[in-house]
Amino acid sequence: MYLQNIKKLGIYVHETNLLVIKRSNFENCREVLNILLNTMSSNQLYRLEQCAFSKCSRQAQHFVYNLTVNILFVDTVFTNCHHPGNEGGSLHVSPLSKGVFKDHVVIRNCSFFHSSVTNKGGAVFTGPIYCLTVINSQFVRNKAQCRFGGALYLK
């Protein structure tokens, strides 16, 4: 998949138990991928693998979920992504509501270059999640212009 110059939601997923996006490029897009996970089943799997995001504004990836999920970001590169708002220049992962969750978010072999945000998490913002694992990933020249977490902000 290749999306270029998308001004609104490139991909919007409301409910699904399995989502895998592989070998896709997203360039100069706004709100590329917005995932609202509000299904009634648990143990959902969402995987983004071997993708590239370049010059994307707002959140390149915005995952908001409500139940037990496993979200994996693998071998993906984010370059020059910017969110003019509060949270997550490249990536925003957050639960939809407060509660006891067993969510696990994994960022493995990913690179975040020159991502920025006004407030929190120049590259990555996470809401109150159960477990975040970052493995063999690069964070280079990312910044939160006014506040906290140039690379990562964990709430």
mmCIF file of C-alpha atoms in Angstrom:
data_model
loop_
_atom_site.group_PDB
_atom_site.id
_atom_site.type_symbol
_atom_site.label_atom_id
_atom_site.label_comp_id
_atom_site.label_asym_id
_atom_site.label_seq_id
_atom_site.Cartn_x
_atom_site.Cartn_y
_atom_site.Cartn_z
ATOM 1 C CA MET A 1 0.000 0.000 0.000
ATOM 2 C CA TYR A 2 1.211 3.496 -0.783
ATOM 3 C CA LEU A 3 -0.640 6.612 0.333
ATOM 4 C CA GLN A 4 0.581 10.079 -0.581
ATOM 5 C CA ASN A 5 -0.775 13.576 0.088
ATOM 6 C CA ILE A 6 -3.826 12.399 2.036
ATOM 7 C CA LYS A 7 -5.390 15.365 3.831
ATOM 8 C CA LYS A 8 -7.882 13.515 6.014
ATOM 9 C CA LEU A 9 -8.089 10.001 7.408
ATOM 10 C CA GLY A 10 -6.084 7.713 5.164
ATOM 11 C CA ILE A 11 -7.207 4.582 6.972
ATOM 12 C CA TYR A 12 -9.856 4.444 9.674
ATOM 13 C CA VAL A 13 -10.647 1.204 11.472
ATOM 14 C CA HIS A 14 -13.482 1.161 13.984
ATOM 15 C CA GLU A 15 -13.794 -2.466 15.101
ATOM 16 C CA THR A 16 -11.708 -5.518 14.326
ATOM 17 C CA ASN A 17 -9.922 -8.300 16.213
ATOM 18 C CA LEU A 18 -6.943 -8.652 13.892
ATOM 19 C CA LEU A 19 -5.212 -5.954 11.888
ATOM 20 C CA VAL A 20 -1.879 -6.403 10.107
ATOM 21 C CA ILE A 21 -0.379 -3.715 7.865
ATOM 22 C CA LYS A 22 2.922 -4.679 6.202
ATOM 23 C CA ARG A 23 5.318 -3.103 3.703
ATOM 24 C CA SER A 24 3.356 0.117 3.313
ATOM 25 C CA ASN A 25 4.537 3.690 2.794
ATOM 26 C CA PHE A 26 2.771 6.831 3.925
ATOM 27 C CA GLU A 27 4.161 10.173 2.746
ATOM 28 C CA ASN A 28 3.023 13.751 3.346
ATOM 29 C CA CYS A 29 -0.253 12.654 4.918
ATOM 30 C CA ARG A 30 -2.445 14.013 7.679
ATOM 31 C CA GLU A 31 -4.049 11.560 10.094
ATOM 32 C CA VAL A 32 -2.758 8.539 8.224
ATOM 33 C CA LEU A 33 -3.988 5.747 10.426
ATOM 34 C CA ASN A 34 -6.609 6.182 13.102
ATOM 35 C CA ILE A 35 -7.615 3.037 14.954
ATOM 36 C CA LEU A 36 -10.510 3.099 17.399
ATOM 37 C CA LEU A 37 -10.730 -0.294 19.044
ATOM 38 C CA ASN A 38 -13.952 -0.702 20.925
ATOM 39 C CA THR A 39 -14.872 -4.329 20.347
ATOM 40 C CA MET A 40 -16.289 -6.620 23.000
ATOM 41 C CA SER A 41 -13.760 -9.409 22.558
ATOM 42 C CA SER A 42 -10.334 -9.528 24.145
ATOM 43 C CA ASN A 43 -6.861 -10.649 23.116
ATOM 44 C CA GLN A 44 -6.893 -8.585 19.960
ATOM 45 C CA LEU A 45 -3.740 -8.285 17.841
ATOM 46 C CA TYR A 46 -2.687 -5.222 15.883
ATOM 47 C CA ARG A 47 0.596 -5.282 14.005
ATOM 48 C CA LEU A 48 2.324 -2.665 11.883
ATOM 49 C CA GLU A 49 5.418 -4.068 10.179
ATOM 50 C CA GLN A 50 8.009 -2.815 7.664
ATOM 51 C CA CYS A 51 6.215 0.486 7.076
ATOM 52 C CA ALA A 52 7.523 3.994 6.503
ATOM 53 C CA PHE A 53 5.917 7.276 7.551
ATOM 54 C CA SER A 54 7.434 10.445 6.156
ATOM 55 C CA LYS A 55 6.385 14.098 6.604
ATOM 56 C CA CYS A 56 3.098 13.173 8.244
ATOM 57 C CA SER A 57 1.240 15.684 10.361
ATOM 58 C CA ARG A 58 -1.007 15.117 13.347
ATOM 59 C CA GLN A 59 -0.456 11.625 14.695
ATOM 60 C CA ALA A 60 0.909 9.314 12.052
ATOM 61 C CA GLN A 61 -0.386 6.446 14.167
ATOM 62 C CA HIS A 62 -3.211 6.915 16.611
ATOM 63 C CA PHE A 63 -4.327 3.825 18.478
ATOM 64 C CA VAL A 64 -7.151 4.221 21.005
ATOM 65 C CA TYR A 65 -8.517 1.044 22.528
ATOM 66 C CA ASN A 66 -10.903 -0.206 25.152
ATOM 67 C CA LEU A 67 -9.997 -3.820 26.046
ATOM 68 C CA THR A 68 -7.092 -6.263 26.237
ATOM 69 C CA VAL A 69 -4.894 -5.763 23.211
ATOM 70 C CA ASN A 70 -1.465 -6.546 21.866
ATOM 71 C CA ILE A 71 -0.090 -3.826 19.621
ATOM 72 C CA LEU A 72 3.201 -4.417 17.803
ATOM 73 C CA PHE A 73 5.214 -1.888 15.824
ATOM 74 C CA VAL A 74 8.020 -3.756 14.043
ATOM 75 C CA ASP A 75 10.698 -2.580 11.580
ATOM 76 C CA THR A 76 8.879 0.703 10.962
ATOM 77 C CA VAL A 77 10.429 4.117 10.309
ATOM 78 C CA PHE A 78 8.913 7.494 11.185
ATOM 79 C CA THR A 79 10.660 10.521 9.646
ATOM 80 C CA ASN A 80 9.761 14.212 10.043
ATOM 81 C CA CYS A 81 6.359 13.561 11.583
ATOM 82 C CA HIS A 82 4.798 16.411 13.517
ATOM 83 C CA HIS A 83 1.731 16.897 15.666
ATOM 84 C CA PRO A 84 0.918 20.552 16.346
ATOM 85 C CA GLY A 85 -1.168 19.526 19.362
ATOM 86 C CA ASN A 86 -0.430 17.963 22.702
ATOM 87 C CA GLU A 87 0.571 14.309 22.482
ATOM 88 C CA GLY A 88 2.745 12.141 20.260
ATOM 89 C CA GLY A 89 4.567 13.513 17.220
ATOM 90 C CA SER A 90 4.659 10.156 15.421
ATOM 91 C CA LEU A 91 2.768 7.726 17.585
ATOM 92 C CA HIS A 92 -0.048 7.994 20.144
ATOM 93 C CA VAL A 93 -1.239 4.858 21.947
ATOM 94 C CA SER A 94 -3.837 5.262 24.646
ATOM 95 C CA PRO A 95 -6.735 3.422 26.311
ATOM 96 C CA LEU A 96 -10.210 4.746 25.597
ATOM 97 C CA SER A 97 -11.255 4.653 29.224
ATOM 98 C CA LYS A 98 -9.699 4.091 32.635
ATOM 99 C CA GLY A 99 -9.745 0.628 34.122
ATOM 100 C CA VAL A 100 -7.690 -2.515 34.641
ATOM 101 C CA PHE A 101 -6.180 -3.515 31.331
ATOM 102 C CA LYS A 102 -3.666 -6.154 30.326
ATOM 103 C CA ASP A 103 -2.496 -4.356 27.230
ATOM 104 C CA HIS A 104 0.979 -4.862 25.859
ATOM 105 C CA VAL A 105 2.537 -2.454 23.390
ATOM 106 C CA VAL A 106 5.805 -3.467 21.710
ATOM 107 C CA ILE A 107 8.034 -1.176 19.662
ATOM 108 C CA ARG A 108 10.765 -3.326 18.075
ATOM 109 C CA ASN A 109 13.445 -2.350 15.549
ATOM 110 C CA CYS A 110 11.730 0.976 14.844
ATOM 111 C CA SER A 111 13.286 4.336 14.089
ATOM 112 C CA PHE A 112 11.960 7.786 14.929
ATOM 113 C CA PHE A 113 13.802 10.654 13.195
ATOM 114 C CA HIS A 114 13.046 14.370 13.623
ATOM 115 C CA SER A 115 9.537 13.941 15.038
ATOM 116 C CA SER A 116 8.073 16.757 17.089
ATOM 117 C CA VAL A 117 5.080 17.768 19.144
ATOM 118 C CA THR A 118 4.054 20.894 21.002
ATOM 119 C CA ASN A 119 3.642 19.316 24.430
ATOM 120 C CA LYS A 120 4.311 15.640 25.334
ATOM 121 C CA GLY A 121 6.203 12.862 23.571
ATOM 122 C CA GLY A 122 8.140 14.182 20.592
ATOM 123 C CA ALA A 123 8.156 10.740 18.974
ATOM 124 C CA VAL A 124 5.849 8.574 21.127
ATOM 125 C CA PHE A 125 3.082 9.257 23.647
ATOM 126 C CA THR A 126 1.404 6.482 25.604
ATOM 127 C CA GLY A 127 -1.550 6.821 27.907
ATOM 128 C CA PRO A 128 -1.763 4.752 31.094
ATOM 129 C CA ILE A 129 -0.919 1.348 29.617
ATOM 130 C CA TYR A 130 -0.110 -1.907 31.387
ATOM 131 C CA CYS A 131 3.147 -2.767 29.627
ATOM 132 C CA LEU A 132 5.362 -1.006 27.090
ATOM 133 C CA THR A 133 8.401 -2.779 25.672
ATOM 134 C CA VAL A 134 10.889 -0.933 23.466
ATOM 135 C CA ILE A 135 13.515 -3.168 21.828
ATOM 136 C CA ASN A 136 16.420 -2.173 19.565
ATOM 137 C CA SER A 137 14.806 1.090 18.435
ATOM 138 C CA GLN A 138 16.308 4.493 17.574
ATOM 139 C CA PHE A 139 15.127 7.924 18.650
ATOM 140 C CA VAL A 140 17.103 10.653 16.834
ATOM 141 C CA ARG A 141 16.481 14.412 17.123
ATOM 142 C CA ASN A 142 12.889 14.211 18.299
ATOM 143 C CA LYS A 143 11.508 16.981 20.480
ATOM 144 C CA ALA A 144 8.607 18.131 22.597
ATOM 145 C CA GLN A 145 8.822 21.846 21.922
ATOM 146 C CA CYS A 146 7.226 23.234 25.086
ATOM 147 C CA ARG A 147 7.145 20.472 27.642
ATOM 148 C CA PHE A 148 8.053 16.856 28.324
ATOM 149 C CA GLY A 149 9.605 13.801 26.706
ATOM 150 C CA GLY A 150 11.517 14.637 23.570
ATOM 151 C CA ALA A 151 11.513 10.976 22.569
ATOM 152 C CA LEU A 152 8.989 9.195 24.806
ATOM 153 C CA TYR A 153 6.254 10.277 27.181
ATOM 154 C CA LEU A 154 4.605 7.599 29.297
ATOM 155 C CA LYS A 155 1.592 8.696 31.255
#
